[in-house]
Short mmCIF file of C-alpha atoms (C1' of nucleotides) in Angstrom, two decimals:
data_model
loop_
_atom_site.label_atom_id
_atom_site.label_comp_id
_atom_site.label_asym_id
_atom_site.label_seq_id
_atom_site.Cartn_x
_atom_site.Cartn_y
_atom_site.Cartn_z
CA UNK A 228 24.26 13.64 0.39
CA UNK A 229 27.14 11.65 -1.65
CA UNK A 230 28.59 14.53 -2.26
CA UNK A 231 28.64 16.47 0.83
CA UNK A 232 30.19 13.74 2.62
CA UNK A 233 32.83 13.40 0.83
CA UNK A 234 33.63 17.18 0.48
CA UNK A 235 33.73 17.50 4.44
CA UNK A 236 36.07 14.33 4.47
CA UNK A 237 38.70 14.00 7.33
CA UNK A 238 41.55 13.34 5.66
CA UNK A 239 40.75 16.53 3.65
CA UNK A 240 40.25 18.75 7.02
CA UNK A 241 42.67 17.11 9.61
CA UNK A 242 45.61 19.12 8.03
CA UNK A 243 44.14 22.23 7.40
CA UNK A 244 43.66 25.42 10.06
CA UNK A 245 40.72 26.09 12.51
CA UNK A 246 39.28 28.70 10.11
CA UNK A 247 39.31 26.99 6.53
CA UNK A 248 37.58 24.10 8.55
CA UNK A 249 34.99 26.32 10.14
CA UNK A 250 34.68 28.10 6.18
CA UNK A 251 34.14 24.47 4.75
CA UNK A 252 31.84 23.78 7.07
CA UNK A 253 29.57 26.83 6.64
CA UNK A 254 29.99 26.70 3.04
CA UNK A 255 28.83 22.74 3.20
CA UNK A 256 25.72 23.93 5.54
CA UNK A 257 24.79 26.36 2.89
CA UNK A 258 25.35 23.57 0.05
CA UNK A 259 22.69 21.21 2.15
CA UNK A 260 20.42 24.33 2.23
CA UNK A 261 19.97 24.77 -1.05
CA UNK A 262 19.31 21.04 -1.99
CA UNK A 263 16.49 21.18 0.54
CA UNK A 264 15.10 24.80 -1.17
CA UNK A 265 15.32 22.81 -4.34
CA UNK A 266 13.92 19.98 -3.05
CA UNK A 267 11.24 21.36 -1.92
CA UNK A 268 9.82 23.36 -4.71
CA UNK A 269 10.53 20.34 -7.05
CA UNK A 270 7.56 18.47 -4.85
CA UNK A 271 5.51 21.12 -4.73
CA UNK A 272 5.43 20.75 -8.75
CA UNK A 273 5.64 17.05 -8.69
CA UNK A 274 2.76 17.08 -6.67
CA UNK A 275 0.69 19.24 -8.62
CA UNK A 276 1.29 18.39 -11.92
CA UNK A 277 3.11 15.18 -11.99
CA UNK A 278 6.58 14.17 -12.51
CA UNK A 279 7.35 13.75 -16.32
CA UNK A 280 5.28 17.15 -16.64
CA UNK A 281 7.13 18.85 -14.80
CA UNK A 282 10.24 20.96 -16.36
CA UNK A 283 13.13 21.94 -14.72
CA UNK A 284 13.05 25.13 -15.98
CA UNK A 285 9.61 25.89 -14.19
CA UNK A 286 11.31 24.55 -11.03
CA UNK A 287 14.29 27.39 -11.49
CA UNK A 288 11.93 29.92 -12.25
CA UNK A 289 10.10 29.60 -8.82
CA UNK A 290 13.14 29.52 -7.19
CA UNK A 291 14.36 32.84 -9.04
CA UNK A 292 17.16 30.45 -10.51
CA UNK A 293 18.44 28.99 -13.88
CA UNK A 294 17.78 25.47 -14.62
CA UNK A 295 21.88 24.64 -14.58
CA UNK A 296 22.07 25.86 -10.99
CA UNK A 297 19.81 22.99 -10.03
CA UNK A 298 22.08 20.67 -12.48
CA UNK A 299 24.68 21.73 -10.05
CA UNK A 300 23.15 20.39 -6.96
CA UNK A 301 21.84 17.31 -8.47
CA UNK A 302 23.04 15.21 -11.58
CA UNK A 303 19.35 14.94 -13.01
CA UNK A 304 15.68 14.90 -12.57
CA UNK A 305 15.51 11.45 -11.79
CA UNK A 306 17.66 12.22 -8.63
CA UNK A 307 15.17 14.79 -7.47
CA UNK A 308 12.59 12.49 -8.13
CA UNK A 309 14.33 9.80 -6.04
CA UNK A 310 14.89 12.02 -3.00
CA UNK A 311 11.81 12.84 -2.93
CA UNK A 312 10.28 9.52 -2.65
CA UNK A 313 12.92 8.83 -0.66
CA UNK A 314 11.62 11.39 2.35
CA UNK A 315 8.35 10.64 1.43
CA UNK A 316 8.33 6.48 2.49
CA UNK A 317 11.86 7.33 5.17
CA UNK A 318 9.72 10.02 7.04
CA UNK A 319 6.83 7.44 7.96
CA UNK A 320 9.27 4.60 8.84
CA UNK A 321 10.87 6.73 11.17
CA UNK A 322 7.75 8.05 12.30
CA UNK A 323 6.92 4.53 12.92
CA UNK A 324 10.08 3.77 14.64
CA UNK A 325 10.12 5.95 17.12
CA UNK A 326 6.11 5.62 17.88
CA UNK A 327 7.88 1.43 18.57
CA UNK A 328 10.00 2.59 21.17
CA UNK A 329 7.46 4.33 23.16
CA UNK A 330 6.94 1.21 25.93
CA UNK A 331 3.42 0.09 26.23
CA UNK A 332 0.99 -2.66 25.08
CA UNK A 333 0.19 -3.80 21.35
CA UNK A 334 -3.15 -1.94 21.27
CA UNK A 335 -1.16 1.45 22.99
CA UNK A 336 1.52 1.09 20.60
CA UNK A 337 -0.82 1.04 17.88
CA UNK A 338 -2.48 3.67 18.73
CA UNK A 339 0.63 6.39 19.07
CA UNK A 340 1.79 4.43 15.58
CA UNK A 341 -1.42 5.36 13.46
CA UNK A 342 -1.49 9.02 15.20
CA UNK A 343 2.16 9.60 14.83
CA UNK A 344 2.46 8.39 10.97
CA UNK A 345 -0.81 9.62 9.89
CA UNK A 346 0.28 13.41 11.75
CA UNK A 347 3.39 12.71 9.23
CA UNK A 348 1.98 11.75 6.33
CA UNK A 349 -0.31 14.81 6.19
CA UNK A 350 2.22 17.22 7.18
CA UNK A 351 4.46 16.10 4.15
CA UNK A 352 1.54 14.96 1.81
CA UNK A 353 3.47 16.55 -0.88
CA UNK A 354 6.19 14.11 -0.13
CA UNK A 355 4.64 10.90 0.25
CA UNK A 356 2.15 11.41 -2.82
CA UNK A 357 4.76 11.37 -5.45
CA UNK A 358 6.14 8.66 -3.76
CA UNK A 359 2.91 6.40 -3.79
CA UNK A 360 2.15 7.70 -7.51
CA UNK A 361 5.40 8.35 -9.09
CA UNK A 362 6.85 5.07 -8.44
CA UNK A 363 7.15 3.88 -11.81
CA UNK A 364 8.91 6.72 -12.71
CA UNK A 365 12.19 5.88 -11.10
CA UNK A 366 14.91 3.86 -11.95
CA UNK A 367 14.88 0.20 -11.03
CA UNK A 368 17.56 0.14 -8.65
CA UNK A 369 16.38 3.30 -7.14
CA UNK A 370 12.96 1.54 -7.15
CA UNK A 371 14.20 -1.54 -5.46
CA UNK A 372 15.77 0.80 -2.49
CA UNK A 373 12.22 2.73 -1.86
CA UNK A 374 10.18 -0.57 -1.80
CA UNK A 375 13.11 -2.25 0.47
CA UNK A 376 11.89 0.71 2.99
CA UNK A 377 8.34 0.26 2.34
CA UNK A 378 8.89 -3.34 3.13
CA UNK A 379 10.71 -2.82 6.09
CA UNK A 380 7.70 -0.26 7.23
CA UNK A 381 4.95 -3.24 6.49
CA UNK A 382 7.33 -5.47 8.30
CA UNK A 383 7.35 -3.69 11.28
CA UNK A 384 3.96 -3.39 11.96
CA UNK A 385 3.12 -6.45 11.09
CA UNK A 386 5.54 -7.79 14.07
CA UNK A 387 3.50 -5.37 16.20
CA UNK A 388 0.10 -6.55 14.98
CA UNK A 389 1.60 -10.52 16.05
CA UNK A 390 2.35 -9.13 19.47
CA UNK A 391 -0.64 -8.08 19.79
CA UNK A 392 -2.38 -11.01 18.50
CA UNK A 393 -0.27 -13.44 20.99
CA UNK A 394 -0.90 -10.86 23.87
CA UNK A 395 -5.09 -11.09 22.74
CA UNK A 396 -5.18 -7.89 22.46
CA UNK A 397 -5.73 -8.09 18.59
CA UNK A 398 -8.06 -10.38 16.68
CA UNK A 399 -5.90 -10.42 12.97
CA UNK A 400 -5.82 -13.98 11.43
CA UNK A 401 -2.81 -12.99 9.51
CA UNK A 402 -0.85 -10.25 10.80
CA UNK A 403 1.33 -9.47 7.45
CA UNK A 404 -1.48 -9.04 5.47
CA UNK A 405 -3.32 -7.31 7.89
CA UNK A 406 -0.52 -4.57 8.08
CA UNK A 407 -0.39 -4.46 3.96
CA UNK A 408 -4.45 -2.96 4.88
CA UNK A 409 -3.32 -0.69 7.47
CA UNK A 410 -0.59 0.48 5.92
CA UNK A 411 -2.76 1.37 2.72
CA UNK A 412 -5.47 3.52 4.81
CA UNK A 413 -2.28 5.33 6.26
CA UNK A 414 -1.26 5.88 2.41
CA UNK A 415 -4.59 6.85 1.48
CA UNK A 416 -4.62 9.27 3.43
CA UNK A 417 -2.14 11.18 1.31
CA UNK A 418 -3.80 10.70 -1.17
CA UNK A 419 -7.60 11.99 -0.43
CA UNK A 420 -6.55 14.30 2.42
CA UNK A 421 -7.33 18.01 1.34
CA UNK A 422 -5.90 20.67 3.39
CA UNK A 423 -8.52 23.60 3.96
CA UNK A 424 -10.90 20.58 3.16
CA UNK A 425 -14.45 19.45 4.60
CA UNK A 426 -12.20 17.30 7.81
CA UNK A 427 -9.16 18.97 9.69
CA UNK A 428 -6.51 17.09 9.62
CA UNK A 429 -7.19 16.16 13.70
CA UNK A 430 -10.61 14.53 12.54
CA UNK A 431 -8.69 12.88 9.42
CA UNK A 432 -6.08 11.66 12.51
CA UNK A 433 -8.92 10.44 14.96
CA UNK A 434 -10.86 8.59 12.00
CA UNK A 435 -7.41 6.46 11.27
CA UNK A 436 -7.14 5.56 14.51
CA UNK A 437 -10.52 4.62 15.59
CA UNK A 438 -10.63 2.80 11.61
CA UNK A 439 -7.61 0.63 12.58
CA UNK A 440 -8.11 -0.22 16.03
CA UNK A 441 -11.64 -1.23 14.87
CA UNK A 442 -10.06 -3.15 11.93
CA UNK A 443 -8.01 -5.38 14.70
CA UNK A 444 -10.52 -5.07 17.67
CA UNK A 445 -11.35 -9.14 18.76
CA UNK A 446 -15.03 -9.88 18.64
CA UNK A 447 -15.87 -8.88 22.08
CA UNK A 448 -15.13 -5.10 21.44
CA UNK A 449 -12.95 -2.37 22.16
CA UNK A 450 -11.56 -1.83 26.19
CA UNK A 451 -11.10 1.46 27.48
CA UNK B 1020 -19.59 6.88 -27.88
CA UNK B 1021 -20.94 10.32 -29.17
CA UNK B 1022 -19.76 9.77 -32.88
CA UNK B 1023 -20.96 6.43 -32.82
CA UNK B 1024 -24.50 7.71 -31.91
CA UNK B 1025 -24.14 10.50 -34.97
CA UNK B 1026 -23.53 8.20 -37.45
CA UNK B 1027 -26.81 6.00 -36.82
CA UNK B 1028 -28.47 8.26 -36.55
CA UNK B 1029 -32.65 7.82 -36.82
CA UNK B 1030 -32.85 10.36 -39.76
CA UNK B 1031 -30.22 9.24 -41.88
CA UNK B 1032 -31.66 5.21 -41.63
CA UNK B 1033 -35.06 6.20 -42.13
CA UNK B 1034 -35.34 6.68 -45.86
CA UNK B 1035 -32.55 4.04 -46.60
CA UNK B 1036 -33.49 0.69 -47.65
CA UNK B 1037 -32.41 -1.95 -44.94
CA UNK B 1038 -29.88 -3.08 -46.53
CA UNK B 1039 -27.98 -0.18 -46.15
CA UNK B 1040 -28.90 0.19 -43.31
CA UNK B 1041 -27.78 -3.74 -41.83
CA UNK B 1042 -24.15 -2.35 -43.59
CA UNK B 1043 -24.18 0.70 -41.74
CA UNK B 1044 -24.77 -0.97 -38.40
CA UNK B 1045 -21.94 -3.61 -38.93
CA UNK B 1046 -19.62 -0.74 -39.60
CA UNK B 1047 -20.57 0.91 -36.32
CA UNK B 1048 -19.87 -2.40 -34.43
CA UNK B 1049 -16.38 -2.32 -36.08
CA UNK B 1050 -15.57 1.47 -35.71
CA UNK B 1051 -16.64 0.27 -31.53
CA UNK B 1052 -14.56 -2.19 -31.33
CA UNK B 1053 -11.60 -0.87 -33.09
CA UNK B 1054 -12.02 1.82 -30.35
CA UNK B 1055 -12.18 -0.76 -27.56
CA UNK B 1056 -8.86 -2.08 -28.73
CA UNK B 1057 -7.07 1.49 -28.81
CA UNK B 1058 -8.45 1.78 -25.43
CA UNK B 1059 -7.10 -1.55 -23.79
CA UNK B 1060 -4.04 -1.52 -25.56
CA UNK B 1061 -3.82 2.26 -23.92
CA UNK B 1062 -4.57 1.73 -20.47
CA UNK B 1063 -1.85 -1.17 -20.53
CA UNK B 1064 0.96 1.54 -21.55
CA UNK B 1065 -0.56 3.93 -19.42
CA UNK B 1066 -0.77 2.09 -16.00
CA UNK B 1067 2.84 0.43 -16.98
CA UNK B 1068 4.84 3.83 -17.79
CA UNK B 1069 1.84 6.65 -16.92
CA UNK B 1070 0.30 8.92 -19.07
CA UNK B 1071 3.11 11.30 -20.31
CA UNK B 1072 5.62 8.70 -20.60
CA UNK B 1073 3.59 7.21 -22.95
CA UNK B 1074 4.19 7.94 -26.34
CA UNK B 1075 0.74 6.84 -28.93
CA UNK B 1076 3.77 5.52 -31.54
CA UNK B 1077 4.03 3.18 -28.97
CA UNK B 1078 0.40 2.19 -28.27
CA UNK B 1079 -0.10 2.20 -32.17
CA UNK B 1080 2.91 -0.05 -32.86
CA UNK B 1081 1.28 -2.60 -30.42
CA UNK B 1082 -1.90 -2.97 -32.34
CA UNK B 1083 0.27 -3.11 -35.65
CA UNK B 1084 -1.46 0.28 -36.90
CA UNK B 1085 0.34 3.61 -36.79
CA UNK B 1086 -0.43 6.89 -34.96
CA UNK B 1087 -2.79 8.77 -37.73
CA UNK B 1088 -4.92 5.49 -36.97
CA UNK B 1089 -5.58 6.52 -33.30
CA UNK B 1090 -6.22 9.69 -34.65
CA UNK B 1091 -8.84 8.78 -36.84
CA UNK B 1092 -10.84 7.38 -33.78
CA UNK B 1093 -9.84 9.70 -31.15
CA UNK B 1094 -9.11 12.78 -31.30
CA UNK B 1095 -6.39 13.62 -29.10
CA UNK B 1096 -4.03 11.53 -26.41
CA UNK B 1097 -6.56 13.58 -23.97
CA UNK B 1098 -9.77 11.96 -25.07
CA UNK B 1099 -8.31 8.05 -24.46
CA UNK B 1100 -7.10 9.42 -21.08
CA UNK B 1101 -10.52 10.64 -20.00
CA UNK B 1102 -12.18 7.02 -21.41
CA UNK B 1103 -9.67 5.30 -19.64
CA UNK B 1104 -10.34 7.02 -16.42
CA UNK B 1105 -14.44 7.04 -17.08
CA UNK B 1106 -14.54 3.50 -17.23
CA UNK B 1107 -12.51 3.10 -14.01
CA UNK B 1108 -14.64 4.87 -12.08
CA UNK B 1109 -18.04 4.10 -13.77
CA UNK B 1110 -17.50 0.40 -13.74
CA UNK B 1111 -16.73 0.56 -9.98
CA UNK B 1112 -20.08 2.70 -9.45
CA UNK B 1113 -22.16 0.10 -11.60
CA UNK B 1114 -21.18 -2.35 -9.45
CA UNK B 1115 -22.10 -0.56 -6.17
CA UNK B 1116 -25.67 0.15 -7.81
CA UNK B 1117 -25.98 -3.62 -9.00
CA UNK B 1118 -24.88 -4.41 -5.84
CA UNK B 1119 -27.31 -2.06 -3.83
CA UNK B 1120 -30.08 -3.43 -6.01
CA UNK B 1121 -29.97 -6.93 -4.14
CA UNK B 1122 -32.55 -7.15 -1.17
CA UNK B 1123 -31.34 -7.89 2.17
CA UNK B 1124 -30.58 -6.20 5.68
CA UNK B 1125 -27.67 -3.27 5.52
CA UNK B 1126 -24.77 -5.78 6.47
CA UNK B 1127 -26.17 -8.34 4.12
CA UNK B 1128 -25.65 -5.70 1.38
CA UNK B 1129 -22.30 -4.10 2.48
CA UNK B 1130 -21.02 -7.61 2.22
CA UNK B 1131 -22.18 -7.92 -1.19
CA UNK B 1132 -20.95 -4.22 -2.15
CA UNK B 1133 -17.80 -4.56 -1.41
CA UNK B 1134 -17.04 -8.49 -2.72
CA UNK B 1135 -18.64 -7.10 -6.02
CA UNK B 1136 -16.67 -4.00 -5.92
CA UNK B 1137 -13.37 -5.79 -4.87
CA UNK B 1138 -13.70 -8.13 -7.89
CA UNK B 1139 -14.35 -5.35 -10.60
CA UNK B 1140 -11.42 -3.20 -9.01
CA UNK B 1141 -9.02 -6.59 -9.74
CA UNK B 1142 -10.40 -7.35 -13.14
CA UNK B 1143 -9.92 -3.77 -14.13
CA UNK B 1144 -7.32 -2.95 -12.36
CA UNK B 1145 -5.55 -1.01 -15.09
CA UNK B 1146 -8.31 1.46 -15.46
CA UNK B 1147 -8.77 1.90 -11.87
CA UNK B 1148 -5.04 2.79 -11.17
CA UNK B 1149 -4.87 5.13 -14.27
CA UNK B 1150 -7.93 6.73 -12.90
CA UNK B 1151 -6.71 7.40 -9.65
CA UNK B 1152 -3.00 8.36 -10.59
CA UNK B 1153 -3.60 10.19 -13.49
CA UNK B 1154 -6.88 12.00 -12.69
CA UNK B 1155 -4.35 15.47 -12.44
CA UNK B 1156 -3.39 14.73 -16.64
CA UNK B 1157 -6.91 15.91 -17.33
CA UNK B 1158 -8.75 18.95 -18.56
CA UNK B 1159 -10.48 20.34 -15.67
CA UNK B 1160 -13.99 20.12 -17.24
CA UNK B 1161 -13.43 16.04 -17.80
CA UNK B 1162 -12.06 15.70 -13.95
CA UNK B 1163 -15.03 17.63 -12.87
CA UNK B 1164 -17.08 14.69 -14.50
CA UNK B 1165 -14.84 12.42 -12.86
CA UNK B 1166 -15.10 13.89 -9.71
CA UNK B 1167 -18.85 13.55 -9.83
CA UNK B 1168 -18.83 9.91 -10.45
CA UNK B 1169 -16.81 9.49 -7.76
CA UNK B 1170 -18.50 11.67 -5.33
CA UNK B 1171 -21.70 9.96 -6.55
CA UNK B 1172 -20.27 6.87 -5.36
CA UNK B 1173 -19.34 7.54 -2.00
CA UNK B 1174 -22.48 9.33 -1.60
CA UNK B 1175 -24.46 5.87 -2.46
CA UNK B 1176 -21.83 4.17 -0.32
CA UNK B 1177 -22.60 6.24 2.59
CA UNK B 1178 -26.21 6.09 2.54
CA UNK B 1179 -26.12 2.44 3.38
CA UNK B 1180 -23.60 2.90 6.23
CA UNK B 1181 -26.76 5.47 7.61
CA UNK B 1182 -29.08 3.00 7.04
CA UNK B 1183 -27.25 0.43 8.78
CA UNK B 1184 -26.65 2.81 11.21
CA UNK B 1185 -30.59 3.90 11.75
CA UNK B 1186 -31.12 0.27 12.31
CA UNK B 1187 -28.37 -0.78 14.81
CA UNK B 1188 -26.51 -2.79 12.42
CA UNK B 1189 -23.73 -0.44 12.19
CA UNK B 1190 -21.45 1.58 14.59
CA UNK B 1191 -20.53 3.82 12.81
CA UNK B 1192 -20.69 7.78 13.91
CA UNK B 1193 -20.00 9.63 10.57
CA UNK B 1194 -21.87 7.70 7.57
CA UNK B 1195 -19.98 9.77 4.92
CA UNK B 1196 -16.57 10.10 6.24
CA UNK B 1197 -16.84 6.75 7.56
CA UNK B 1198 -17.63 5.85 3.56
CA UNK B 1199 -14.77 7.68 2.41
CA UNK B 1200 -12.25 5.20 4.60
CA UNK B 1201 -14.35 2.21 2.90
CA UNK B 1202 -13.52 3.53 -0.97
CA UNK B 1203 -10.04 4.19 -0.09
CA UNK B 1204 -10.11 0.86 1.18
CA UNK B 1205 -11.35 -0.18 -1.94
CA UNK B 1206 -8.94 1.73 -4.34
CA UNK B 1207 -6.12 0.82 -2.60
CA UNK B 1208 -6.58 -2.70 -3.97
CA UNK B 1209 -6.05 -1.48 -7.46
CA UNK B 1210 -2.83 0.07 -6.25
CA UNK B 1211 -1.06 -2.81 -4.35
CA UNK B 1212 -2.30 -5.98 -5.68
CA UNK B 1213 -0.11 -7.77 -8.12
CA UNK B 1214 -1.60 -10.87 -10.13
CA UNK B 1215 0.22 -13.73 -9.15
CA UNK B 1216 1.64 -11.84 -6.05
CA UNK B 1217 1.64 -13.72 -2.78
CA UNK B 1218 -2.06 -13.44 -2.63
CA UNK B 1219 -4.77 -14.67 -4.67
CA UNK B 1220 -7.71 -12.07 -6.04
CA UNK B 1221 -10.59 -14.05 -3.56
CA UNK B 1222 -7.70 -14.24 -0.55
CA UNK B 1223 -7.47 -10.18 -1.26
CA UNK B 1224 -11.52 -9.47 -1.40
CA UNK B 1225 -12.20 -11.82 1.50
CA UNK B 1226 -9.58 -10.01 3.36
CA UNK B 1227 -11.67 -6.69 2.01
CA UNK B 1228 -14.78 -7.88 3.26
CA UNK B 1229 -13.73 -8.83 7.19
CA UNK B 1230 -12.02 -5.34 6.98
CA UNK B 1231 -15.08 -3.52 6.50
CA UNK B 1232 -17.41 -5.49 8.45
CA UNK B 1233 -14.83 -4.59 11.01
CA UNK B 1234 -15.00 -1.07 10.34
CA UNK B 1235 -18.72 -0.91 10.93
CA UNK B 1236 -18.85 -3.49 13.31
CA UNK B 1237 -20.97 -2.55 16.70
CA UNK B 1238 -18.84 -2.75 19.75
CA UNK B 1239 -20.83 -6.47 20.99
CA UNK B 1240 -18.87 -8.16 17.70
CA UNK B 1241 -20.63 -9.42 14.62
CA UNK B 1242 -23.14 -12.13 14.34
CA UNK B 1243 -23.77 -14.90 11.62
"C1'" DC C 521 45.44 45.37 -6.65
"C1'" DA C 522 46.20 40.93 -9.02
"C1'" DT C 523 45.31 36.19 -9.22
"C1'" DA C 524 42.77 32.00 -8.43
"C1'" DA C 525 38.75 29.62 -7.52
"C1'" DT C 526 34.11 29.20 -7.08
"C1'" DT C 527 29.44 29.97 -8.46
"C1'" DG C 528 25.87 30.98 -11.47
"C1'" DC C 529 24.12 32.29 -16.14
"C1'" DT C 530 23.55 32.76 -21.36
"C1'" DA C 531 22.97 30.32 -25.22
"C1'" DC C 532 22.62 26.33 -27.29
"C1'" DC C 533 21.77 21.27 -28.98
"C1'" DA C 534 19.68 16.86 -29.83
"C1'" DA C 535 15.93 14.06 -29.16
"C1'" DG C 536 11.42 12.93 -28.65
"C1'" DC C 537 6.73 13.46 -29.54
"C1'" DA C 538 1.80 15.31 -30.31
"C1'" DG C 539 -0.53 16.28 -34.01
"C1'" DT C 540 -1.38 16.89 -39.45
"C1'" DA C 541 -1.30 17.35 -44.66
"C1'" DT C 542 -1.38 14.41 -48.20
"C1'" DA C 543 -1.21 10.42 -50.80
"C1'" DA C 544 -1.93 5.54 -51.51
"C1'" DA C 545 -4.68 1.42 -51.10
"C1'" DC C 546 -8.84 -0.54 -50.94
"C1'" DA C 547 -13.76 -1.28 -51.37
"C1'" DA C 548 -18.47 -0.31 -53.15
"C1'" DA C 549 -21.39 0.88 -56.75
"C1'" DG C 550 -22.76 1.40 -61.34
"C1'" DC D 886 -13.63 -1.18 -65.81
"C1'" DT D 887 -14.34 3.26 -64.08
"C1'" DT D 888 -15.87 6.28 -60.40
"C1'" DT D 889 -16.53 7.57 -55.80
"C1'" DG D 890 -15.88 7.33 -51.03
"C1'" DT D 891 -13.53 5.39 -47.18
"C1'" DT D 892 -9.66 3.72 -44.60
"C1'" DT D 893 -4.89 3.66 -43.42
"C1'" DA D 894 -0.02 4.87 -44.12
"C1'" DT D 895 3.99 7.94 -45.32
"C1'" DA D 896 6.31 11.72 -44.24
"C1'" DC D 897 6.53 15.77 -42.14
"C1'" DT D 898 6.29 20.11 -38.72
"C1'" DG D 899 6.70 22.66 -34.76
"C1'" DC D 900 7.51 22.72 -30.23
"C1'" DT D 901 9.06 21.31 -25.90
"C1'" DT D 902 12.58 20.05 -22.76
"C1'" DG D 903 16.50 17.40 -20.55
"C1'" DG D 904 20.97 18.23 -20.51
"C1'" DT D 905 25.62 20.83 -21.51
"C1'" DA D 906 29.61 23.88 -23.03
"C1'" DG D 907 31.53 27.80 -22.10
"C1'" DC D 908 31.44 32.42 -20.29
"C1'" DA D 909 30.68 36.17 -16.72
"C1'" DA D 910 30.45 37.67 -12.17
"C1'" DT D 911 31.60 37.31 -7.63
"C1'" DT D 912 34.42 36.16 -3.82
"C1'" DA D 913 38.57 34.70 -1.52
"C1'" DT D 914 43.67 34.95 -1.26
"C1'" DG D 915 48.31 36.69 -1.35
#
DNA sequence: CATAATTGCTACCAAGCAGTATAAACAAAG
DNA sequence: CTTTGTTTATACTGCTTGGTAGCAATTATG
């Protein structure tokens, strides 16, 4: 990302013609493409056999490429590995971020958060398992950035779970550690989910949402 | 375990005088423990850094022994992971049946499952992780055992929910899948809670406890 | 067609590590 | 004090793999 920013710089392009822009531009298109192909096998490997057992060379061969082509993409396997945890946690904030801005009440808000994220959390399982598992794998300051993000994810939905607390909608005596509980069924859903499995993915969905909105539901019971 | 049952065996003790035999039992209890030890020093490495990250040099060099040492009691990096992962799972699963072996109503022993179950999960929290990060690291025969532990588990899990259900305690509308959200529940303990975090161990299983009743909680609310 | 630049590959290295062959140290028994 | 068996360490091997130096092939440019 570094790296492609700075190659499509403007004080690089402003002086140059039409067409060399245009060429720079495909050429940086074609750049971002290739991260993403090799981004995406390197989870599918990740996932299935783990990070540290996973060679690069394995990685080029599925890709019908040598392992320095992927060295010149990215400067190492720790990089990879911190992308990928990277999408994993950023894809469910966002996921959660936009569910926020859909206008509503607490408990209708909750409900489009749990469908949206858990939707996105099985749809890049691959993603957000290495992240939950590989953690300890990456380098400190790369592991301080992820768990800023997952902090900033548990922090948001906490604020929603106080709204709806204030509003009565929710019965959660403390909202923060309430969301650490939701936010770990969401994860474990990543984690047990099985695609091709005994549950489709829309029962998996429909489970997480009638477990949460149970797990805040006051005393009186759930309103239609 | 297996050698261990070998070497006292009934034939070789019977025509030994019981002297020998006293000696032979004292060496068993030391050959045990020195296994424990391997084992705990193990797990520490392996929840800290994961399985292949972990080098046995370094697990030896903790107990002040060296690596033909671990050797001589397992017999391959393999073996400590799939002891390691046993007893997570195992000691999680005698607790449920200790647990289930309590009289009471269905909601009387949910509440006792899963404050007994919490607890183990925290005190053994470095086998429980391993076992649920690193269950890919192992032969497939050994996860297969694994699995069946903790399928056995769930299974027991979800029985109660059904018998809670049959008597009106429970609303709950899939027993098993509904179990499945209570273990991940469960495990997800071992993977966020950090001793001497912001909360305590009986803050976390209290919190575990009003989470499940929750789950199963009949749309009227819960009673005393 | 020649020249320059970019892109990918061949071939390699250094390090780390699981696992072992063998010897030393120690203990038990006579 | 020797003999015999057991326990642990020294010292090594063979292999794997992250990472790189330098070359070949391809494409763009004049």
């Amino acid at each position: 990302m570094h790296k492609l920013a700075d190659s499509t710089d403007a004080a690089d392009m402003m002086d140059k013609p039409k067409k060399k822009r245009a060429a720079a531009q495909l050429k940086d298109e074609i750049t971002a493409y290739k991260r993403r192909r090799i981004l995406e096998e390197a989870s599918h490997f990740f996932f299935a056999n783990g990070y540290e057992a996973t060679t690069l060379d394995s990685v080029a061969e599925q890709l019908n490429v040598t392992k320095p082509f992927i060295y010149s993409y990215y400067k190492n396997k720790g990089e990879l590995l911190y992308e990928i945890c990277q999408t994993g946690i950023q894809l469910s904030l966002t996921a959660l971020e936009e569910a926020l801005s859909v206008e509503g009440t607490a408990s209708e808000q909750l409900k489009i958060v749990v469908e949206r994220v858990a939707r996105i959390i099985i749809e890049n399982q691959r993603y957000v398992t290495v992240y939950l598992r590989e953690e300890k794998c990456l380098l400190p300051e790369d592991a301080r950035r992820i768990r800023e993000l997952r902090h900033t994810f548990d922090t948001k939905l906490a604020a929603l779970l106080e709204r709806g607390k204030r509003s009565g909608e929710f019965d959660v005596q403390h909202p923060s550690r309430t969301a650490i509980w939701v936010s770990g069924l969401l994860s474990w859903i990543a984690l047990w989910y099985h695609e091709g499995g005994r549950w489709s993915a829309t029962e998996v969905v429909m489970d997480a949402i009638t477990m949460v909105q149970k797990m805040v539901q006051p005393a009186g019971g759930a309103r239609a």
